[in-house]
XYZ file of C-alpha atoms in Angstrom:
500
model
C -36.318 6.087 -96.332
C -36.198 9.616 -96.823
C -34.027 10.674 -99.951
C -31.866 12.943 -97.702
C -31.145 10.341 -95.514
C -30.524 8.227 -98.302
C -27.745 10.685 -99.218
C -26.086 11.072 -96.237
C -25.658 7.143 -95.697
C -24.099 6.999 -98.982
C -21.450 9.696 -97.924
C -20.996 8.283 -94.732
C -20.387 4.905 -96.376
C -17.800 6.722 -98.909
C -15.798 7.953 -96.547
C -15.396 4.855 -94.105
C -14.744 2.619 -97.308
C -12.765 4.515 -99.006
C -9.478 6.840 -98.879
C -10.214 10.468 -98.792
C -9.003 12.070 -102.241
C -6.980 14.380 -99.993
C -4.865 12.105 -98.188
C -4.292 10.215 -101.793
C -2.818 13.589 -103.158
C -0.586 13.692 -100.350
C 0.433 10.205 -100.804
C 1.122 9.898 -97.175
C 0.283 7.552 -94.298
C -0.940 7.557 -91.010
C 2.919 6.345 -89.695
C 4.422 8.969 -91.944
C 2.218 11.711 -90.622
C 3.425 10.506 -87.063
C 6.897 10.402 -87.853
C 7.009 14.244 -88.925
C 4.589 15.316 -86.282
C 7.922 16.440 -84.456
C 8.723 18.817 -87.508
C 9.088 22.505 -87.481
C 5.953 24.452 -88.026
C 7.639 26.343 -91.205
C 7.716 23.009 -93.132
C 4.484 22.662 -92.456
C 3.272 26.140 -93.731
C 5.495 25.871 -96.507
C 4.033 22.181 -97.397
C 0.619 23.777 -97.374
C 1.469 26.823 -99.300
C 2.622 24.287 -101.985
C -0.165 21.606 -102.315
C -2.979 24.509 -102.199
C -2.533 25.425 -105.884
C -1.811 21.886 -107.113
C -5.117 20.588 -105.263
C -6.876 23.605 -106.452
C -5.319 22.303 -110.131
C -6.321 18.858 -109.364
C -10.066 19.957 -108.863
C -10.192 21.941 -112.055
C -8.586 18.601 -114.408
C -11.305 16.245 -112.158
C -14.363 17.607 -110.607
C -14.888 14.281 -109.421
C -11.941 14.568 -107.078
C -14.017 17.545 -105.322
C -16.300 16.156 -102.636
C -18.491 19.422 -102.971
C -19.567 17.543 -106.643
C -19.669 14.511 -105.056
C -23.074 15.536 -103.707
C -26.548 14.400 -105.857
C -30.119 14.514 -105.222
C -31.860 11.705 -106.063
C -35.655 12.024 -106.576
C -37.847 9.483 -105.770
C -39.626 9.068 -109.193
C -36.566 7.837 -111.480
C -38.682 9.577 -114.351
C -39.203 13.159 -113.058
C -38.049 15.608 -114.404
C -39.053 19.798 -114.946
C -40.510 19.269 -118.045
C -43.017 16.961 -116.961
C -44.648 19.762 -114.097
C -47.904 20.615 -115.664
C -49.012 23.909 -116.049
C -51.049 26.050 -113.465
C -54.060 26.261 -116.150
C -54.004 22.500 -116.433
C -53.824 22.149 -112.860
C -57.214 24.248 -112.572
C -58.868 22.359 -115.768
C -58.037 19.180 -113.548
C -59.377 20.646 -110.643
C -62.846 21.632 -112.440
C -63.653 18.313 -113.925
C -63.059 16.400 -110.633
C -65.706 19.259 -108.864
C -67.790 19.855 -111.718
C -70.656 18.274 -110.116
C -71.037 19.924 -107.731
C -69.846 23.076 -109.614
C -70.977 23.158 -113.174
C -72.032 26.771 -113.772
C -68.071 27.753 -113.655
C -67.885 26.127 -117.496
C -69.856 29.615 -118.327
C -66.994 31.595 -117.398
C -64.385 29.783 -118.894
C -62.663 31.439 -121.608
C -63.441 29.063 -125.017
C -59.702 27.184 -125.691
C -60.553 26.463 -121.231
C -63.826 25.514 -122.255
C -63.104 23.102 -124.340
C -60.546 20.784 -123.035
C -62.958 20.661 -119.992
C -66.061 19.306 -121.936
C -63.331 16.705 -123.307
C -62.661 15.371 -119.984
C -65.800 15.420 -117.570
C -67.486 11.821 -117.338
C -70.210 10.480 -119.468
C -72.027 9.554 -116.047
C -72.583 13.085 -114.854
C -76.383 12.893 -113.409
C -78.969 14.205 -116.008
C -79.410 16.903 -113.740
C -76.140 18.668 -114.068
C -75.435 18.688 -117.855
C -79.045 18.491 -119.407
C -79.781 22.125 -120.064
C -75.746 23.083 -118.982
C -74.329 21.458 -122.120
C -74.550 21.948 -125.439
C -71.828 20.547 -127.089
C -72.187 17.621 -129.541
C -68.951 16.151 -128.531
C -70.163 15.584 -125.271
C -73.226 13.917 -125.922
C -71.756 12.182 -128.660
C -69.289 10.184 -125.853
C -72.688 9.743 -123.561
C -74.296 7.827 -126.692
C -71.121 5.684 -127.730
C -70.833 4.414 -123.843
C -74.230 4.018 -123.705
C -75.378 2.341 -127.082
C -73.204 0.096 -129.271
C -75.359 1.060 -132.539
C -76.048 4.925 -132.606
C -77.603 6.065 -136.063
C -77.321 9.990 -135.457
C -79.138 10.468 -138.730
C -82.461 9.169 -137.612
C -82.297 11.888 -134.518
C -81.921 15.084 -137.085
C -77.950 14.641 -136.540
C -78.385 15.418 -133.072
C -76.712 13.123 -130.772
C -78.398 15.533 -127.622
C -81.777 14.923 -129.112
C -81.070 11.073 -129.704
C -79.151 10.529 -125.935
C -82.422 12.204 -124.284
C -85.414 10.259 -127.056
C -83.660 7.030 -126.305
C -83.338 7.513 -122.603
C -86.741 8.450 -122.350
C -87.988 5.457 -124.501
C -86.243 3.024 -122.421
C -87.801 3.805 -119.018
C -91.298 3.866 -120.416
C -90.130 0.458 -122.558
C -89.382 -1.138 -118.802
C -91.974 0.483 -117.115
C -94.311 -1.958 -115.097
C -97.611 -0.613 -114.840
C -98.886 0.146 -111.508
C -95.497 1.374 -110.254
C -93.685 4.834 -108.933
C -93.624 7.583 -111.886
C -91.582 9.383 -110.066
C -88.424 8.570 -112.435
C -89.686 8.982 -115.759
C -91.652 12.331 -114.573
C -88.208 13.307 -113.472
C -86.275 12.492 -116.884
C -89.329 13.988 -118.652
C -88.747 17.422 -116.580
C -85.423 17.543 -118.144
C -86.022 15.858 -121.744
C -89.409 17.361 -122.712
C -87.670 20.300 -124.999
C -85.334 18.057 -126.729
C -87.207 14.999 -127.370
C -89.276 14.938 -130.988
C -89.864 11.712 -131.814
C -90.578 8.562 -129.629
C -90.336 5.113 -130.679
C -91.576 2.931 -128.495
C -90.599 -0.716 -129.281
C -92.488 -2.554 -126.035
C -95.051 -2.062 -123.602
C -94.842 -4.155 -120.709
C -98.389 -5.400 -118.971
C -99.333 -5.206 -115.086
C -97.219 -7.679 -113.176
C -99.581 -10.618 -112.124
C -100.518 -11.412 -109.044
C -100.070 -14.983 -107.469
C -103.002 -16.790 -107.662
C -105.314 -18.151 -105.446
C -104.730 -21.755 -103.967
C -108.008 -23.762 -104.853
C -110.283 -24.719 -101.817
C -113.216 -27.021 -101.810
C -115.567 -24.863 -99.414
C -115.416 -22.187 -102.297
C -119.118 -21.803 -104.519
C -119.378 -23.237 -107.881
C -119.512 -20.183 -109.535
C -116.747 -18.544 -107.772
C -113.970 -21.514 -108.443
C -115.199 -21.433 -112.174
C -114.991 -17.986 -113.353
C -111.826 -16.787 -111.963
C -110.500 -13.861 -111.721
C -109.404 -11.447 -115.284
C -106.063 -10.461 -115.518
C -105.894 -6.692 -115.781
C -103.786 -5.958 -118.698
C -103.914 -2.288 -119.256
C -100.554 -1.065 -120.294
C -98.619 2.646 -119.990
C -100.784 5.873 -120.191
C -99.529 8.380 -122.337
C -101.302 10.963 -120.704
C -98.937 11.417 -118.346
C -95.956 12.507 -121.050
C -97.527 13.645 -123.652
C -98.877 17.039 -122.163
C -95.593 18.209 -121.021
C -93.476 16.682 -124.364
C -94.478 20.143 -126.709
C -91.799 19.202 -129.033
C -93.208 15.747 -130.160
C -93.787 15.559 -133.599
C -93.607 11.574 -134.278
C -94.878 9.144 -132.186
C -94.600 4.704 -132.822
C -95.833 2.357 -130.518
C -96.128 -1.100 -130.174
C -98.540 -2.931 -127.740
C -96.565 -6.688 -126.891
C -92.820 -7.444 -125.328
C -89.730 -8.309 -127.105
C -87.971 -11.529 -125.838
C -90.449 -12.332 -123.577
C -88.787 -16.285 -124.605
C -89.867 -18.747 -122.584
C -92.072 -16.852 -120.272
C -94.576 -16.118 -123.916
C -97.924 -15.490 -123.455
C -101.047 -14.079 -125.709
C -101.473 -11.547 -122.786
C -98.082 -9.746 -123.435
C -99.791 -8.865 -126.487
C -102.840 -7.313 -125.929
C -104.407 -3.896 -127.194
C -107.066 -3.367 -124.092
C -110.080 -1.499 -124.843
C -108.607 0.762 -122.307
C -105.905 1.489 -124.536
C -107.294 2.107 -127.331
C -109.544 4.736 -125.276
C -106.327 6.082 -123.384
C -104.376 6.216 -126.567
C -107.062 7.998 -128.899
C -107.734 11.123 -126.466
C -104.179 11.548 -126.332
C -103.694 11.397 -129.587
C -106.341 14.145 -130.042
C -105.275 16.295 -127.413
C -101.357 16.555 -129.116
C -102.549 18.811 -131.949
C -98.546 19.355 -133.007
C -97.795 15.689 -133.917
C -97.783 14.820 -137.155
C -96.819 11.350 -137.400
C -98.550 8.162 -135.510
C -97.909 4.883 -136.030
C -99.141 1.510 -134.334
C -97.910 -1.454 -135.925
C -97.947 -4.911 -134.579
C -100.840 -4.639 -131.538
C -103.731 -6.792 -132.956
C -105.839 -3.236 -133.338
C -108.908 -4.604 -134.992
C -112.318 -3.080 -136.626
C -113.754 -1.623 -133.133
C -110.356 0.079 -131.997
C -109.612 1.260 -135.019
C -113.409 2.742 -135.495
C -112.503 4.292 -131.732
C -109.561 6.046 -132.623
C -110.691 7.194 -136.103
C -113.724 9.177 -134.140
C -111.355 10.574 -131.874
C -108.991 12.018 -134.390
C -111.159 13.434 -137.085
C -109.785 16.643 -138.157
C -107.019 16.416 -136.396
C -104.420 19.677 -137.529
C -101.322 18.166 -137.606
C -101.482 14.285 -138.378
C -100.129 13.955 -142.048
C -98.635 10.212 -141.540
C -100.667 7.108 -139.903
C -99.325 3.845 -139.974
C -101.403 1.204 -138.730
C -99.786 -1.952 -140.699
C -99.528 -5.746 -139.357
C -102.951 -5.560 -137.908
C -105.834 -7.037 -137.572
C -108.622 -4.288 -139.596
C -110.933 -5.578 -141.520
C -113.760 -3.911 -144.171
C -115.093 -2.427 -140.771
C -112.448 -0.751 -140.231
C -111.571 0.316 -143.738
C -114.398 2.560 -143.921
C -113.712 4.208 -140.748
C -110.091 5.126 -142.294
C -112.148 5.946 -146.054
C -114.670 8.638 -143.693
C -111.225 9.683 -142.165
C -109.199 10.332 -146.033
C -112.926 11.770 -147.130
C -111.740 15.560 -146.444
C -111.632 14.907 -142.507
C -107.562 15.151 -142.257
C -104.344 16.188 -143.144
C -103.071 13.092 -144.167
C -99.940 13.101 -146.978
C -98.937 9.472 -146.571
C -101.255 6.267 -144.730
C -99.983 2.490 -144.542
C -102.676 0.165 -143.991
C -100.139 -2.941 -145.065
C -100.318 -6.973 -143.773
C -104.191 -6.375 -142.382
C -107.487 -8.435 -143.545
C -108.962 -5.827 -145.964
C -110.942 -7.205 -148.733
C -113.183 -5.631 -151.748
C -115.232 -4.131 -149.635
C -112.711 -1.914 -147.801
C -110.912 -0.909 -150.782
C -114.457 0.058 -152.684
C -115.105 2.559 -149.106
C -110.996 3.742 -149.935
C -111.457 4.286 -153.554
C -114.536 6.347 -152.696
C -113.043 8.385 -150.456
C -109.972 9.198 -153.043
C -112.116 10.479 -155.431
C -112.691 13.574 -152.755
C -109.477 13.721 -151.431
C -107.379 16.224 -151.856
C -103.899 15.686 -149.731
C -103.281 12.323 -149.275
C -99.808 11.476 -151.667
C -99.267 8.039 -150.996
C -101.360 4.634 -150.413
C -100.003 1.170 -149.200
C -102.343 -1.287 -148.794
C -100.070 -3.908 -149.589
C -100.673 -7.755 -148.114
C -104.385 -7.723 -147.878
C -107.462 -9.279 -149.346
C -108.865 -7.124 -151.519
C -108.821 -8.975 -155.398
C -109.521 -7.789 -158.862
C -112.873 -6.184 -157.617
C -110.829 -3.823 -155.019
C -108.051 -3.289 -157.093
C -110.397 -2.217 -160.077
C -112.158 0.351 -157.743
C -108.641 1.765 -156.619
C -107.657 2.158 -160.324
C -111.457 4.481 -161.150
C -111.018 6.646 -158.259
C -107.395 7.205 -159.386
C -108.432 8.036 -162.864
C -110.145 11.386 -161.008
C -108.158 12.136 -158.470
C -105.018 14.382 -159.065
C -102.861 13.725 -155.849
C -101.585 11.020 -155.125
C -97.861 10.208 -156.117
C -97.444 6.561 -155.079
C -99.217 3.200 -155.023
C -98.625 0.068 -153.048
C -100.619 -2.937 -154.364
C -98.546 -5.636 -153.764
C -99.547 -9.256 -152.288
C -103.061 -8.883 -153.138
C -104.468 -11.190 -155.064
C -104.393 -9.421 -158.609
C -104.918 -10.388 -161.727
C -105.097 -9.181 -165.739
C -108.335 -7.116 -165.453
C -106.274 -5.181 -162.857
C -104.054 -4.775 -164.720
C -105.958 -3.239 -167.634
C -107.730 -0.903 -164.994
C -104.014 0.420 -163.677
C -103.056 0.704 -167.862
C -105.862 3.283 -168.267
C -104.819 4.824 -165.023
C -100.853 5.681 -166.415
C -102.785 6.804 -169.621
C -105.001 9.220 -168.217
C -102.965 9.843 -164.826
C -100.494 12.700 -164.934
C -99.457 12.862 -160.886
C -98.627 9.111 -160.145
C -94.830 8.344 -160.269
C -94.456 5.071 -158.013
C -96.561 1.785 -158.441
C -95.983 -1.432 -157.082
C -97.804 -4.514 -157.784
C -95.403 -7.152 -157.498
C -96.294 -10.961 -156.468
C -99.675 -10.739 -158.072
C -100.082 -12.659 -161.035
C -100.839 -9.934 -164.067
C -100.089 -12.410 -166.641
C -98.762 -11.871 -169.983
C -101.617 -9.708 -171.402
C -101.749 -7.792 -168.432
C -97.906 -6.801 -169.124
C -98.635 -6.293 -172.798
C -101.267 -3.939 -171.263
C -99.694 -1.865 -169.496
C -96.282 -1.936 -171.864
C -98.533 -0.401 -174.488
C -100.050 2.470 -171.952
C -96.699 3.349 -170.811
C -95.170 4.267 -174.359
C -97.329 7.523 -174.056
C -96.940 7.704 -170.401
C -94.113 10.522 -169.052
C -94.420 10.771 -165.108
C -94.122 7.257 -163.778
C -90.562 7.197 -163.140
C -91.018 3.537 -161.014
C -93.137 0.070 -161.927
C -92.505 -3.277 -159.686
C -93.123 -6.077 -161.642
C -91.184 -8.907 -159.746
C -93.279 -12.110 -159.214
C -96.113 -10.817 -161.689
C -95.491 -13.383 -164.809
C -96.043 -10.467 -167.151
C -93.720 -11.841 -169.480
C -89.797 -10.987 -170.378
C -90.164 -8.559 -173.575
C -93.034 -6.304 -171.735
C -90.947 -6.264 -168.648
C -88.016 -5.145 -170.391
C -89.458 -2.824 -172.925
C -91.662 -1.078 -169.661
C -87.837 -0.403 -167.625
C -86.579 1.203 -170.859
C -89.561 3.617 -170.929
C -89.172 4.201 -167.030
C -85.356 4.734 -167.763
C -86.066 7.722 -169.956
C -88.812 9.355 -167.553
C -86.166 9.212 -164.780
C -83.953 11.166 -167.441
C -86.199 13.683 -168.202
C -87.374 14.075 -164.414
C -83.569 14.370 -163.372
C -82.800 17.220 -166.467
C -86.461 19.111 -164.938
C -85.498 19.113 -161.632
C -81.679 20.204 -162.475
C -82.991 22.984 -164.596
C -85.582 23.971 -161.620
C -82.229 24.427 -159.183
C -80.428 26.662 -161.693
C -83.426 29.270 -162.042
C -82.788 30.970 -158.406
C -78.970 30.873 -159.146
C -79.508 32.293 -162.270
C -81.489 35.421 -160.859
């Protein structure tokens, strides 16, 4: 019911319930009134001229006696009031973030304090379209990665939550693309990522989707029923991203599916020939990345031989990690021709492969010539005292590299003695691990007694070694004071700018 008509049944019910407050000041009745309606018209002037100023007194002691204040509007919400009407410039932010689909480009003319509030209020599901090269405020994307992703590390993306919403958006659609489909969507999200996204971690690679097989008939040849029919496994090209992504400086891979569960099977986890051929002429043709890794996608002596060929002297690649594969001695010397002055490379991992003596002799050669590389992990492999010997003479000449991963590797005391003369002669190496190997005790007296004169290692692993408690000890009291001394250098190498 309308509120007015609300009103005007509650006056209408006042007045049929109720005495009027007039005839209660007269204090007469309807008989009375009929009695005296015979009565001069001068008493009834002068009756009039003589309640006017009482009633008028009557109103003044109890405005409630006036029916004039008897009269209330009564809204509809029982919580409105004027305080609570927003203003017109709220009205118009309101207005903007409901439309600001379909009209975005209005944020530019917004003055700043405008600006703002609307940014805070527009939906994380605004199509790609709209905000990608509209916004730029961190806020924004910040909300887009929290509703999106429960874990968001920011400081693996350069602390740019733009650059990681667009990198992980990206990933995902290649990481759940089926080969042989549309491209259509991921060449659309890689129109509008390709200046933002740097690095690419790709976690899974899904395989073709098979195709139901044949049912088995008897009229079929011999030949025919027995060899079947190979199961085309090729997985995503990367030619079709990586010409238009200019910005990509780090690129990881992995060739197999996570939780595939119950539905596991060796083909999920295949590195195709194709691949490998697909992968390495990409790789060449990006001359701006810098970092590659493929970890975990069975790449064995011939693919790794393949892709070595197709990136020598590549301009940019300073990091390759090609750990928890499958590369033999092979394969080793393709990587020791690649380290011998044919790239860039600052820091390789060639960790949990099948590299024995042989591989490691081709490495060590190759460091004696190399002149960039800064750090070597060829932890969990093969290669024995004979390897790790030839890794400890080439590092006695060369004068680069800063750290060296030897762990897991089947090490033993003459080892040892080799890496002893290494910290006495070498002046550049700071980091060495070569825990879980068995050095022994005289191994550990060893290389105590070579570190007393030593002053740049700053960092020795030991665990699992059995070089014995005193030399183990005595060694992280030495490495104790180089730390010092490097902390007081490099403190005193910060104050020379301020100082001029």
């Amino acid at each position: 019911m309308p509120r007015f008509q609300k009103v005007s049944l509650a006056r209408s019910q006042m007045t049929t319930d109720q005495p009027s407050v007039a005839q209660d000041g007269l204090g007469e009745t309807q008989t009375d009134s009929a009695a005296k309606k015979g009565s001069a018209g001068s008493n009834a002037s002068r009756r009039g001229s003589e309640l006017e100023p009482n009633a008028s007194a009557a109103a003044n002691d109890n405005p409630a006696s006036d029916l004039r204040n008897m009269r209330r509007i009564i809204a509809e919400d029982p919580e409105w009031s004027l305080a609570t009407v927003p203003l017109l410039t709220d009205l118009c932010i309101r207005h903007i973030v409901h439309n600001f689909e379909i009209n975005s480009r209005i944020i530019d003319k917004l003055l700043p304090k405008h600006k703002v509030k609307v940014l805070e209020k527009i939906s994380e599901k605004l199509p790609l379209h709209v905000t990608a090269n509209l916004i730029q405020d961190e806020g924004y994307w910040k909300r887009c990665c929290k509703a999106r992703w429960e874990i968001c590390d920011v400081v693996q993306y350069g602390k740019s939550w733009k650059r990681m919403y667009f990198e992980r958006n990206l990933q995902e659609k290649i990481e759940h693309f089926v080969p042989g489909s549309d491209l259509t969507e991921i060449k659309d999200t890689l129109l509008l990522s390709k200046n933002y996204v740097k690095k690419l971690d790709i976690r899974q690679l899904l395989p073709p989707v098979r195709e139901t097989p044949k049912i088995f008939q008897l009229d079929d040849d011999d030949a025919a029923s027995d060899a079947g029919e190979e199961v085309d496994t090729d997985h995503f090209d990367f030619n079709d991203i990586f010409k238009d992504l200019t910005e990509l400086r780090e690129f990881k891979v992995v060739y197999g599916v996570r939780d595939c569960g119950m539905n596991f099977e060796w083909n999920l986890f295949q590195f195709t020939a194709r691949d490998c051929q697909q992968l390495s002429k990409c790789i060449a043709s990006t001359k701006h990345l810098t970092s590659l890794s493929i970890t975990r996608s069975k790449v064995d002596d011939d693919k790794i031989r393949v892709m070595i060929s197709h990136i020598l002297d590549h301009p940019g690649l300073t990091e390759l990690d090609v750990s928890n594969n499958l590369i033999g001695d092979r394969g080793a010397r393709a990587i020791g021709k690649f380290l011998n002055n044919h790239s860039q490379l600052v820091t390789i991992c060639l960790a949990d492969n099948q590299i024995r003596a042989a591989g490691a002799s081709a490495i060590a050669h190759a460091l004696t010539k190399n002149s960039t590389l800064r750090v070597l992990n060829i932890r969990l492999n093969r290669i024995g005292d004979e390897g790790g010997q030839a890794i400890c003479k080439a590092l006695i000449k060369n004068a680069t590299l800063e750290q060296l991963n030897m762990g897991s590797n089947d090490l033993s005391e003459p080892t040892a003695n080799g890496l002893g003369q290494v910290i006495a002669g070498n002046s550049v190496l700071k980091k060495i691990d070569i825990s879980c190997n068995r050095i022994g005790v005289d191994g550990g007296k060893q290389l105590q007694q070579n570190m007393e004169d030593n002053k740049t290692v700053t960092h020795i692993d030991l665990r699992l070694t059995e070089c014995g408690t005193e030399a183990e000890y005595c060694i992280y009291q030495i490495l104790h004071t180089n730390r010092e001394r490097e902390r007081e250098l490099s403190l005193q190498r910060a104050a020379l700018p301020a100082a001029q």
